[in-house]
Amino acid sequence: MDRYEKYEHDVLIIGTGGAGLRAAIEASAAGVSVGVVCRSLLGKAHTVMAEGGVAASLANVDERDGWKVHFTDTMRGGQYLNNWRMAELHARESPDRVRELEAWGALFDRTKDGRILQRNFGGHKYPRLAHVGDRTGLEMIRTLQDHGIHQGLSIYQECTITALIKNEDRVIGAFAYDREKGKFKVFQAKSVVLSTGGMGRIYKITSNSWDCTGSGISLAYHAGAELIDMEFVQFHPTGMVWPPSVRGLLITEGVRGEGGVLRNSENSRFMFNDIPDLYRNQTSDNEDEGWRYTQGDREAKRPPELLTRDHVARCIVREVKEGRGSPHGGVFLDIAWIKDKIPNAAAHIKRKLPSMYHQFKELANIDITREPMEVGPTTHYIMGGIRVDADTQMTSINGLFAAGECAAGLHGANRLGGNSLSDLLVFGKRAGEYAAGFARENEMVQVQEHQVEELAAEALAPFEKGPENPFQIQGDLQVMMQDLVGIIRSESGLSKALEGIGKLWERAKNAGSGGNRSYNPGWHTALELKHMLTVAEAIARAAKERQESRGGHYREDYTGKSEAFGQVNITVRKQENGTMNVEQIPIKPIRDDLMQTIQEMK
Ligand code: FAD
């Protein structure tokens, strides 16, 4: 068989975004040897693109904030399908994780008296997002890397994991190839942390980077782990719609947090026309109060543009469908209007939203300090993913942990902006800690030669196949997911999508890569099809199962919330015969004190 390199670590971490780096720092601080693998370059993980901020109830801008308010906001945002223990840990621990980041050198924007500044975001009752202009993810990754690099981590870059390796019910390693030469690598480990991020690239219009194909979710699934909440995909309301070359690129919610408003072609602020009951007592019903909220008036209620993302995205789709859209099929997002409200507005916008200013100037020739942007929904985030234990982050497979966007539970049916970066820090740390603990308590198990041989043969198969083009299959999948498993879904559409995914599975069997193993994107994509199709199928099956509308999942044939579906999560698991099993599982009753907290905060 082909020669391969073999590496051994107590803990293997797959992915070097915020979750992976935070896990690596914690595991190595516990004194175990840590290997970190990423298929991009260090510093290029998707987290670097995060813009608006990290949510933590530091209460620097409004002292009424606290973990209980953050917990309640997260549960309400998730429409009570969240894993409440994760929501509790996240709300309690995120302030410490942000302060720790600052101690490690992160330079957050400051309040006048020198504390970390916090900004408003949708669904958060008080200004809660610590930020660095609109480049928060960049600063977060820089800080974690600078800190982590001194911890003696072994880093493997441009190295793609294609499969996890198991011994009975425990994970014992992973199989990979490197991008440069296409050489195989076997990582043997006592425990493994998956921190591989999201899956936006299975949709046509997305804010996500090329790396986000959902591969970690699929790696876990094929190893036998349970997935949960896969039907909940977040479509961010404000992506660029024009020109076509930048379609889907994100416009941070920070624009609306700083006072930006949404208007249709009739110049009407349509968000005032549709305020859900769940948020009525927190949302202003007039423009003046909404503006005052964004400027820090503590008595004012938030403008309807800062309702949760799922709702705002659907309102935009409705405006477009009913003929009140912008010329290129979106609506208008206007921050320039604040020139009527504050002096030196242009300088203020450039200071608060530098990336947005440059993004529009360079890519669309629009000066956002003078004219409105055209925006529309873009696939942004998956609330679902690998099911984990709330405290330890261990999956349903022994020794396999997951954290960050590939893990699930915290966000329920809809994630609040800023709650991902805090998720990465809180649960990345926990995953690292418990993976190190598992490694200390368990012996290394040897990966068997026949396991390596089987995985190598599978990885090389695309060189002997054809005539299907893997890029074409990926493209067809993206179009189908956008059309049939997107913002608005139906039984017939989802059935059609599942039928289509079945056909794509068949075509993928004949997807050939051509060329050789060195720097071969065709080979990479041919191997990735398995992961993209797995995740797409899981989303479509779970979406078909949930016969109601809630959070990121909207069914035009079941437009309301159902009491019965409000009591269950949907799980997906691979069966012995290789087919996908979908199941409804009851949500564990919430602890009394947490229920009381929710009642008190209402
Ligand atoms: P990632 O940062 O995506 O890292 C994944 C890592 O896994 C990468 O290193 C990748 O190379 C590696 N990987 C993947 N598959 C494999 C494989 N098979 N083998 C080896 N390595 C692999 N959230 C907020 O809270 N606040 C914000 O302001 C915010 N802004 C955002 C702006 C944009 C434009 C986008 C798209 C998202 C934003 N989000 C924000 C969401 C947030 O950025 C992501 O959810 C988060 O960064 C995901 O981090 P992660 O550590 O889970 O994964």
XYZ file of C-alpha atoms and ligand atoms in Angstrom:
655
model
C 0.000 0.000 0.000
C 0.900 3.646 -0.426
C 3.391 4.954 2.158
C 2.015 7.281 4.785
C 3.282 9.377 7.663
C 2.072 8.581 11.143
C 1.755 11.039 14.037
C 0.721 10.507 17.636
C -0.827 13.025 20.010
C -2.798 12.763 23.213
C -5.369 15.169 21.788
C -5.969 15.812 18.088
C -7.839 18.980 17.185
C -9.343 19.237 13.709
C -9.839 22.874 12.679
C -8.077 26.074 13.672
C -10.901 28.587 13.840
C -11.811 30.200 17.145
C -13.161 26.950 18.608
C -10.158 24.823 17.621
C -7.554 27.308 18.811
C -9.320 27.858 22.128
C -9.582 24.090 22.614
C -5.904 23.650 21.726
C -4.800 26.285 24.233
C -6.800 24.633 27.004
C -5.714 21.090 26.211
C -2.045 21.983 26.062
C -2.338 23.992 29.290
C -3.499 20.728 30.864
C -0.111 19.240 30.017
C -0.983 16.784 27.246
C 0.528 16.723 23.753
C -1.706 18.436 21.207
C -1.784 18.151 17.417
C -3.802 20.696 15.448
C -4.853 20.081 11.851
C -6.374 22.505 9.375
C -6.965 22.231 5.682
C -6.282 25.909 5.127
C -3.368 27.939 6.484
C -3.194 28.886 10.126
C -4.956 32.228 10.479
C -7.175 31.614 7.457
C -10.034 29.838 9.207
C -13.467 31.231 8.639
C -13.577 32.886 12.104
C -11.288 35.543 10.700
C -14.249 36.858 8.697
C -16.438 37.526 11.755
C -17.344 41.151 11.889
C -19.797 42.548 14.417
C -18.607 41.229 17.756
C -18.661 38.692 20.550
C -21.645 38.589 22.918
C -20.943 38.666 26.661
C -22.865 40.372 29.454
C -19.929 42.467 30.669
C -22.444 45.234 31.460
C -19.912 47.920 30.527
C -22.398 50.016 28.574
C -25.582 49.136 30.451
C -25.199 47.887 34.001
C -28.644 46.253 33.875
C -27.152 43.458 31.778
C -26.096 40.165 33.364
C -25.870 36.454 32.599
C -29.550 35.916 33.356
C -30.621 38.466 30.723
C -28.194 36.977 28.185
C -29.470 33.475 28.979
C -33.089 34.578 28.554
C -32.354 36.391 25.278
C -30.570 33.302 23.904
C -33.459 31.009 24.849
C -36.059 33.361 23.392
C -33.983 33.752 20.208
C -33.715 29.947 19.944
C -37.486 29.646 20.473
C -36.889 27.432 23.510
C -35.468 24.485 21.580
C -31.999 25.299 22.926
C -30.089 22.936 25.168
C -30.770 25.054 28.265
C -27.682 23.861 30.125
C -25.488 25.019 27.235
C -27.333 28.345 27.183
C -26.690 28.696 30.911
C -22.975 27.844 30.708
C -22.558 30.132 27.710
C -24.232 33.110 29.395
C -22.393 32.585 32.686
C -18.925 32.007 31.226
C -18.681 34.293 28.180
C -17.719 37.443 30.162
C -14.685 35.632 31.605
C -13.717 34.290 28.192
C -13.797 37.811 26.703
C -11.830 39.318 29.597
C -9.300 36.512 29.231
C -8.944 37.346 25.531
C -8.245 40.935 26.510
C -5.616 39.778 29.009
C -3.974 37.844 26.163
C -3.724 41.031 24.119
C -6.973 41.561 22.187
C -7.497 45.261 21.542
C -11.257 45.814 21.762
C -12.856 49.201 21.089
C -13.162 51.149 24.354
C -15.780 53.107 26.279
C -14.867 56.693 27.185
C -13.706 55.483 30.596
C -11.489 52.792 29.073
C -13.542 49.618 29.396
C -14.454 47.202 26.580
C -17.110 48.878 24.423
C -20.285 46.932 23.603
C -22.741 47.434 20.761
C -26.376 46.566 20.063
C -27.279 43.487 18.010
C -30.559 41.816 17.097
C -32.323 39.967 19.907
C -29.941 41.186 22.641
C -31.784 43.317 25.180
C -28.802 45.509 26.050
C -25.636 46.547 24.160
C -23.656 43.344 24.565
C -21.242 42.791 21.685
C -17.598 43.461 22.467
C -16.011 44.408 19.164
C -13.031 45.659 17.221
C -14.684 47.930 14.650
C -16.209 45.441 12.237
C -13.170 43.149 12.240
C -13.676 41.309 15.506
C -12.896 37.814 14.203
C -9.536 38.923 12.850
C -8.476 40.258 16.236
C -9.795 37.171 17.967
C -7.823 34.792 15.751
C -4.698 36.965 15.992
C -4.895 36.887 19.783
C -5.599 33.157 20.052
C -2.780 32.367 17.636
C -0.292 34.620 19.402
C -1.184 33.036 22.718
C -1.456 29.489 21.411
C 1.788 29.527 19.488
C 3.754 29.589 22.728
C 2.009 26.519 24.074
C 3.986 23.936 22.146
C 1.248 22.889 19.745
C 2.131 20.753 16.717
C 0.412 22.329 13.723
C -0.371 20.566 10.436
C -1.518 23.028 7.776
C -3.148 22.389 4.397
C -4.023 18.935 5.582
C -7.546 17.605 5.020
C -9.091 14.962 7.260
C -11.178 12.547 5.177
C -12.298 10.128 7.909
C -12.235 9.442 11.620
C -10.807 6.114 12.768
C -12.520 4.099 15.476
C -11.951 1.094 17.668
C -15.338 -0.320 18.719
C -17.242 2.631 20.199
C -14.247 4.912 20.650
C -12.446 7.278 18.278
C -8.705 6.588 18.042
C -7.516 8.844 15.254
C -8.080 10.339 11.841
C -6.936 9.897 8.245
C -5.733 12.814 6.100
C -3.970 13.913 2.934
C -1.864 17.016 2.435
C -2.632 19.524 -0.268
C 0.919 19.980 -1.531
C 1.838 16.438 -2.522
C -1.368 14.587 -1.779
C 0.510 12.401 0.714
C -1.432 10.474 3.328
C -1.134 11.105 7.046
C -2.495 9.033 9.919
C -3.083 10.771 13.228
C -3.358 8.474 16.201
C -4.842 10.121 19.301
C -6.416 9.340 22.647
C -9.126 11.909 22.034
C -10.209 14.046 19.081
C -11.913 17.454 18.965
C -13.867 18.440 15.860
C -13.950 22.208 15.331
C -14.501 22.311 11.591
C -17.062 25.140 11.331
C -20.180 25.487 9.182
C -21.635 24.412 5.827
C -22.738 27.522 3.886
C -21.040 26.273 0.724
C -23.749 23.713 0.087
C -26.001 26.682 -0.825
C -25.614 28.926 -3.858
C -25.836 32.230 -2.008
C -23.719 32.322 1.129
C -21.580 34.537 3.305
C -19.314 31.592 4.148
C -15.775 30.937 2.936
C -14.820 28.061 0.597
C -13.859 26.020 3.653
C -17.407 25.758 4.995
C -18.648 22.490 3.489
C -19.861 20.876 6.705
C -17.163 18.206 6.525
C -16.770 17.826 10.303
C -20.490 17.259 10.759
C -20.332 14.543 8.129
C -17.122 12.993 9.529
C -18.896 12.620 12.890
C -22.071 11.251 11.267
C -20.206 8.597 9.283
C -18.347 7.582 12.441
C -21.746 6.978 14.064
C -22.310 10.204 16.034
C -25.746 11.723 16.445
C -26.653 15.030 14.765
C -29.317 17.374 16.077
C -31.368 20.416 14.910
C -30.129 20.083 11.313
C -33.275 21.744 9.944
C -32.247 25.062 11.470
C -30.146 26.999 8.982
C -29.710 30.717 9.480
C -30.239 32.980 6.499
C -28.720 36.324 7.425
C -31.003 39.120 6.220
C -28.280 41.352 4.859
C -25.984 39.967 2.199
C -24.827 41.927 -0.845
C -27.023 41.357 -3.896
C -25.134 43.347 -6.521
C -22.886 43.013 -8.497
C -23.270 39.237 -9.076
C -19.599 38.566 -8.316
C -20.110 39.521 -4.660
C -23.590 38.148 -4.145
C -24.017 36.759 -0.636
C -21.103 38.625 0.957
C -22.099 39.662 4.452
C -23.121 43.112 5.621
C -22.746 43.037 9.366
C -25.742 43.458 11.630
C -23.562 46.150 13.201
C -24.876 48.470 10.452
C -28.367 48.187 11.910
C -26.933 48.297 15.430
C -25.405 51.671 14.587
C -28.742 53.032 13.319
C -29.053 51.642 9.759
C -32.656 51.140 8.609
C -34.359 48.902 6.041
C -36.597 50.420 3.385
C -38.454 49.038 0.383
C -38.793 50.605 -3.074
C -41.685 52.728 -1.744
C -39.310 54.217 0.818
C -41.284 52.596 3.645
C -39.644 51.111 6.760
C -41.528 47.869 6.294
C -40.181 46.217 9.442
C -42.626 48.278 11.509
C -45.476 46.388 9.817
C -44.581 42.968 11.225
C -43.475 42.743 14.861
C -43.931 39.220 16.330
C -45.849 38.891 19.609
C -42.821 37.330 21.323
C -40.931 40.610 20.893
C -43.738 43.194 20.916
C -43.020 44.562 24.390
C -39.308 45.006 23.547
C -39.684 46.636 20.134
C -40.357 50.292 19.363
C -43.305 51.190 17.159
C -41.936 54.516 15.969
C -38.817 55.746 14.198
C -37.757 58.244 16.817
C -37.666 55.743 19.673
C -35.818 53.189 17.523
C -33.152 55.749 16.683
C -32.772 56.739 20.340
C -32.227 53.076 21.240
C -29.321 52.770 18.830
C -27.785 55.879 20.358
C -27.849 54.455 23.856
C -31.140 55.786 25.291
C -31.719 53.249 28.034
C -35.449 53.888 28.209
C -36.037 53.384 24.478
C -37.022 50.078 22.849
C -35.087 48.549 19.954
C -36.066 49.318 16.351
C -37.726 46.459 14.434
C -34.662 46.154 12.162
C -33.003 44.545 15.195
C -35.549 41.748 15.489
C -34.070 38.250 15.106
C -32.424 37.326 11.795
C -34.932 34.665 10.763
C -37.786 37.153 10.994
C -36.008 40.037 9.256
C -34.902 37.713 6.413
C -38.492 36.541 5.830
C -39.810 40.121 5.835
C -37.258 41.004 3.133
C -38.294 37.991 1.029
C -41.931 39.065 1.356
C -41.182 42.646 0.215
C -39.336 41.345 -2.845
C -42.026 38.769 -3.678
C -44.765 41.383 -3.422
C -42.995 43.701 -5.856
C -41.508 46.241 -3.451
C -37.897 45.153 -3.837
C -34.808 47.011 -5.038
C -33.664 46.877 -8.695
C -31.511 43.757 -8.159
C -33.924 41.734 -6.042
C -33.221 42.952 -2.510
C -34.266 45.877 -0.331
C -32.399 49.006 0.797
C -30.260 49.239 3.922
C -29.567 52.864 4.714
C -26.991 54.119 7.216
C -26.388 57.365 5.271
C -29.675 58.787 6.645
C -28.007 59.403 10.008
C -26.459 62.539 8.510
C -29.762 64.185 9.454
C -29.234 63.079 13.038
C -25.583 63.540 13.979
C -22.764 65.902 12.984
C -19.821 64.451 10.991
C -21.903 61.385 10.163
C -19.622 60.287 7.301
C -16.547 60.172 9.548
C -18.568 58.404 12.242
C -19.729 55.693 9.793
C -16.193 55.169 8.480
C -14.862 54.825 12.018
C -17.584 52.453 13.225
C -17.920 50.370 10.067
C -14.594 50.587 8.208
C -14.837 47.215 6.464
C -18.383 47.862 5.291
C -17.336 51.243 3.893
C -14.452 49.694 1.938
C -16.427 46.604 0.902
C -19.100 48.702 -0.832
C -16.708 51.305 -2.200
C -14.375 48.751 -3.738
C -16.790 46.020 -4.799
C -19.963 47.918 -5.729
C -18.771 51.505 -6.171
C -21.245 52.643 -3.501
C -20.368 55.196 -0.825
C -22.409 54.027 2.166
C -21.991 57.387 3.885
C -24.036 58.935 1.035
C -26.292 56.256 -0.464
C -28.172 53.132 0.637
C -26.942 49.580 0.093
C -28.958 46.898 -1.717
C -29.264 43.830 0.506
C -30.936 40.412 0.585
C -30.732 37.181 2.616
C -27.633 34.984 2.460
C -26.954 31.517 3.926
C -24.909 32.243 6.995
C -24.852 29.707 9.798
C -26.119 26.312 10.883
C -27.684 26.054 14.332
C -27.694 22.269 14.029
C -24.720 19.948 13.964
C -23.089 17.328 16.140
C -24.943 16.542 19.345
C -22.725 17.091 22.398
C -22.907 16.821 26.140
C -23.440 20.358 27.483
C -20.711 20.297 30.120
C -17.987 18.239 28.436
C -18.712 18.683 24.701
C -18.275 14.940 24.188
C -20.355 13.573 21.299
C -22.216 10.263 21.349
C -18.869 8.578 20.457
C -16.343 8.001 23.244
C -13.327 10.261 23.004
C -14.824 12.389 20.221
C -15.549 15.995 21.200
C -16.974 18.854 19.139
C -17.081 22.630 19.570
C -17.944 25.745 17.603
C -20.258 25.897 14.620
C -20.047 22.164 13.848
C -21.466 21.355 17.305
C -25.103 22.018 18.172
C -27.484 22.728 21.029
C -26.768 26.225 22.264
C -28.711 28.178 19.656
C -31.907 26.130 19.291
C -33.994 27.264 16.329
C -32.137 30.532 15.743
C -28.779 31.982 16.787
C -28.446 35.552 18.005
C -25.647 37.529 16.353
C -22.485 37.556 18.446
C -23.405 34.304 20.170
C -21.178 32.288 17.860
C -17.902 33.921 18.803
C -18.779 33.529 22.494
C -19.862 29.927 21.796
C -16.400 29.227 20.316
C -14.630 30.611 23.352
C -16.812 29.032 26.046
C -17.210 25.592 24.500
C -13.831 25.541 22.765
C -12.278 25.880 26.216
C -14.519 23.178 27.654
C -13.848 20.791 24.751
C -10.086 21.223 25.193
C -10.293 20.685 28.929
C -12.411 17.529 28.758
C -10.578 16.086 25.746
C -7.340 16.431 27.728
C -9.035 14.790 30.720
C -10.208 11.888 28.529
C -6.697 11.505 27.096
C -5.186 11.291 30.576
C -7.612 8.602 31.635
C -7.412 6.388 28.536
C -4.685 4.419 26.800
C -3.644 5.006 23.193
C -5.141 2.380 20.851
C -3.151 1.414 17.754
C -4.677 2.198 14.361
C -4.643 -1.033 12.319
C -2.968 -1.326 8.943
C -6.137 -2.628 7.276
C -8.010 0.485 8.451
C -5.425 2.699 6.785
C -5.521 0.636 3.608
C -9.292 0.918 3.306
C -9.240 4.685 3.851
C -6.391 5.180 1.386
C -8.274 3.203 -1.272
C -11.378 5.295 -0.693
C -9.358 8.512 -0.950
C -7.741 7.454 -4.234
C -10.949 6.237 -5.856
C -11.731 9.520 -7.720
C -8.599 8.988 -9.859
C -10.181 5.893 -11.338
C -13.625 7.358 -11.870
C -15.461 9.465 -14.404
C -17.023 10.993 -16.388
C -18.927 13.125 -13.841
C -17.385 16.491 -12.965
C -17.313 17.058 -9.164
C -17.634 20.842 -9.537
C -20.770 20.401 -11.625
C -22.311 18.144 -8.975
C -21.456 20.663 -6.249
C -22.964 23.463 -8.366
C -26.164 21.504 -8.972
C -26.438 20.758 -5.247
C -26.029 24.435 -4.372
C -28.785 25.514 -6.748
C -31.148 22.826 -5.494
C -30.543 23.584 -1.810
C -31.089 27.295 -2.460
C -34.363 26.688 -4.306
C -35.897 23.820 -2.340
C -34.317 23.813 1.149
C -33.871 27.580 1.545
C -35.711 30.260 3.493
C -39.181 29.049 2.520
C -39.779 25.290 2.449
C -42.632 22.897 1.750
C -43.363 19.151 1.851
C -43.344 18.886 -1.932
C -40.175 20.955 -2.294
C -38.357 18.942 0.358
C -39.429 15.640 -1.216
C -38.164 16.888 -4.557
C -34.892 17.933 -2.917
C -34.432 14.486 -1.355
C -35.075 12.849 -4.687
C -32.544 15.232 -6.260
C -29.968 14.519 -3.548
C -30.457 10.779 -4.228
C -29.607 11.369 -7.891
C -26.582 13.453 -6.947
C -25.363 10.603 -4.697
C -25.533 8.338 -7.753
C -23.664 10.847 -9.922
C -21.067 11.369 -7.179
C -20.151 7.671 -7.443
C -18.735 8.494 -10.889
C -17.103 11.799 -9.985
C -13.544 11.715 -11.251
C -10.796 14.157 -10.466
C -8.283 13.809 -13.298
C -4.733 15.101 -12.847
C -2.488 13.910 -10.058
C -2.366 14.220 -6.276
C -0.461 17.476 -6.033
C -2.579 20.636 -5.471
C -5.606 19.100 -7.122
C -8.861 20.961 -6.385
C -10.820 18.467 -8.499
C -9.713 15.626 -6.235
C -10.446 17.732 -3.163
C -13.977 18.476 -4.373
C -14.642 14.870 -5.432
C -13.813 13.752 -1.880
C -15.776 16.584 -0.341
C -18.981 15.633 -2.208
C -19.640 12.868 0.316
C -19.666 15.428 3.132
C -21.708 18.040 1.297
C -24.330 15.497 0.233
C -24.515 14.012 3.729
C -25.114 17.390 5.334
C -27.598 18.424 2.626
C -29.553 15.211 3.094
C -29.592 15.616 6.879
C -30.930 19.182 6.563
C -33.621 18.176 4.061
C -34.743 15.118 6.065
C -34.927 17.021 9.354
C -36.733 19.909 7.627
C -39.299 17.487 6.220
C -39.816 15.967 9.657
C -40.483 19.300 11.404
C -44.002 20.138 10.294
C -44.139 23.658 11.693
C -42.400 27.020 11.313
C -39.964 28.094 13.991
C -36.776 30.149 13.979
C -34.631 29.500 10.919
C -37.025 26.834 9.622
C -40.087 28.123 7.751
C -42.650 25.849 6.089
C -45.210 27.491 3.831
C -47.464 24.455 4.373
C -47.210 24.735 8.194
C -46.852 28.446 8.818
C -47.473 28.436 12.574
C -45.635 27.018 15.566
C -46.838 23.632 16.776
C -47.043 22.855 20.471
C -45.965 19.269 19.848
C -42.888 20.222 17.813
C -42.040 22.822 20.461
C -41.276 19.920 22.814
C -38.856 18.008 20.603
C -35.508 18.183 18.899
C -34.906 16.196 15.729
C -31.884 13.919 15.581
C -30.232 12.264 12.605
C -28.093 9.135 12.791
C -26.533 6.668 10.353
C -28.114 3.230 10.555
C -26.351 -0.121 10.251
C -27.553 -0.430 6.644
C -26.081 2.970 5.782
C -29.374 4.863 5.533
C -30.226 8.004 7.484
C -32.482 7.661 10.503
C -34.480 10.711 11.625
C -36.044 10.775 15.065
C -37.921 13.183 17.317
C -36.560 13.264 20.857
C -38.274 15.037 23.756
C -36.492 18.075 25.205
C -35.372 17.556 28.794
C -37.535 19.709 31.122
C -35.779 22.921 32.044
C -34.375 23.276 35.576
C -36.763 25.133 37.908
C -34.431 28.020 38.700
C -33.745 28.632 35.005
C -37.454 28.566 34.214
C -37.956 31.096 36.979
C -35.208 33.269 35.483
C -36.999 33.254 32.131
C -40.300 34.221 33.805
C -38.655 37.038 35.767
C -36.908 38.500 32.725
C -40.026 38.572 30.524
P -14.093 28.004 11.501
O -13.556 29.313 11.927
O -14.920 27.932 10.285
O -12.847 27.055 11.348
C -12.981 25.768 10.789
C -11.614 25.137 10.701
O -11.781 23.776 10.361
C -10.705 25.732 9.631
O -9.397 25.778 10.133
C -10.782 24.726 8.484
O -9.640 24.708 7.677
C -10.895 23.439 9.291
N -11.489 22.295 8.585
C -12.753 22.152 8.121
N -12.909 20.922 7.591
C -11.715 20.284 7.720
C -11.229 18.996 7.361
N -12.013 18.091 6.770
N -9.930 18.689 7.631
C -9.112 19.596 8.238
N -9.516 20.822 8.610
C -10.806 21.154 8.351
N -20.376 35.254 14.658
C -20.383 36.081 15.741
O -20.598 35.642 16.865
N -20.125 37.409 15.579
C -19.872 37.972 14.383
O -19.631 39.170 14.297
C -19.869 37.123 13.239
N -19.621 37.641 12.006
C -19.609 36.795 10.923
C -19.318 37.333 9.663
C -19.288 36.517 8.552
C -18.960 37.085 7.211
C -19.602 35.149 8.695
C -19.672 34.283 7.493
C -19.866 34.604 9.944
C -19.862 35.426 11.069
N -20.119 34.896 12.338
C -20.117 35.735 13.427
C -20.197 33.451 12.553
C -18.841 32.943 13.023
O -17.803 33.638 12.375
C -18.639 31.436 12.768
O -19.743 30.735 13.225
C -17.403 30.953 13.507
O -16.289 31.736 13.205
C -17.090 29.486 13.248
O -15.900 29.192 13.939
P -15.355 27.709 14.117
O -14.152 27.799 14.986
O -16.455 26.827 14.555
O -14.955 27.276 12.646
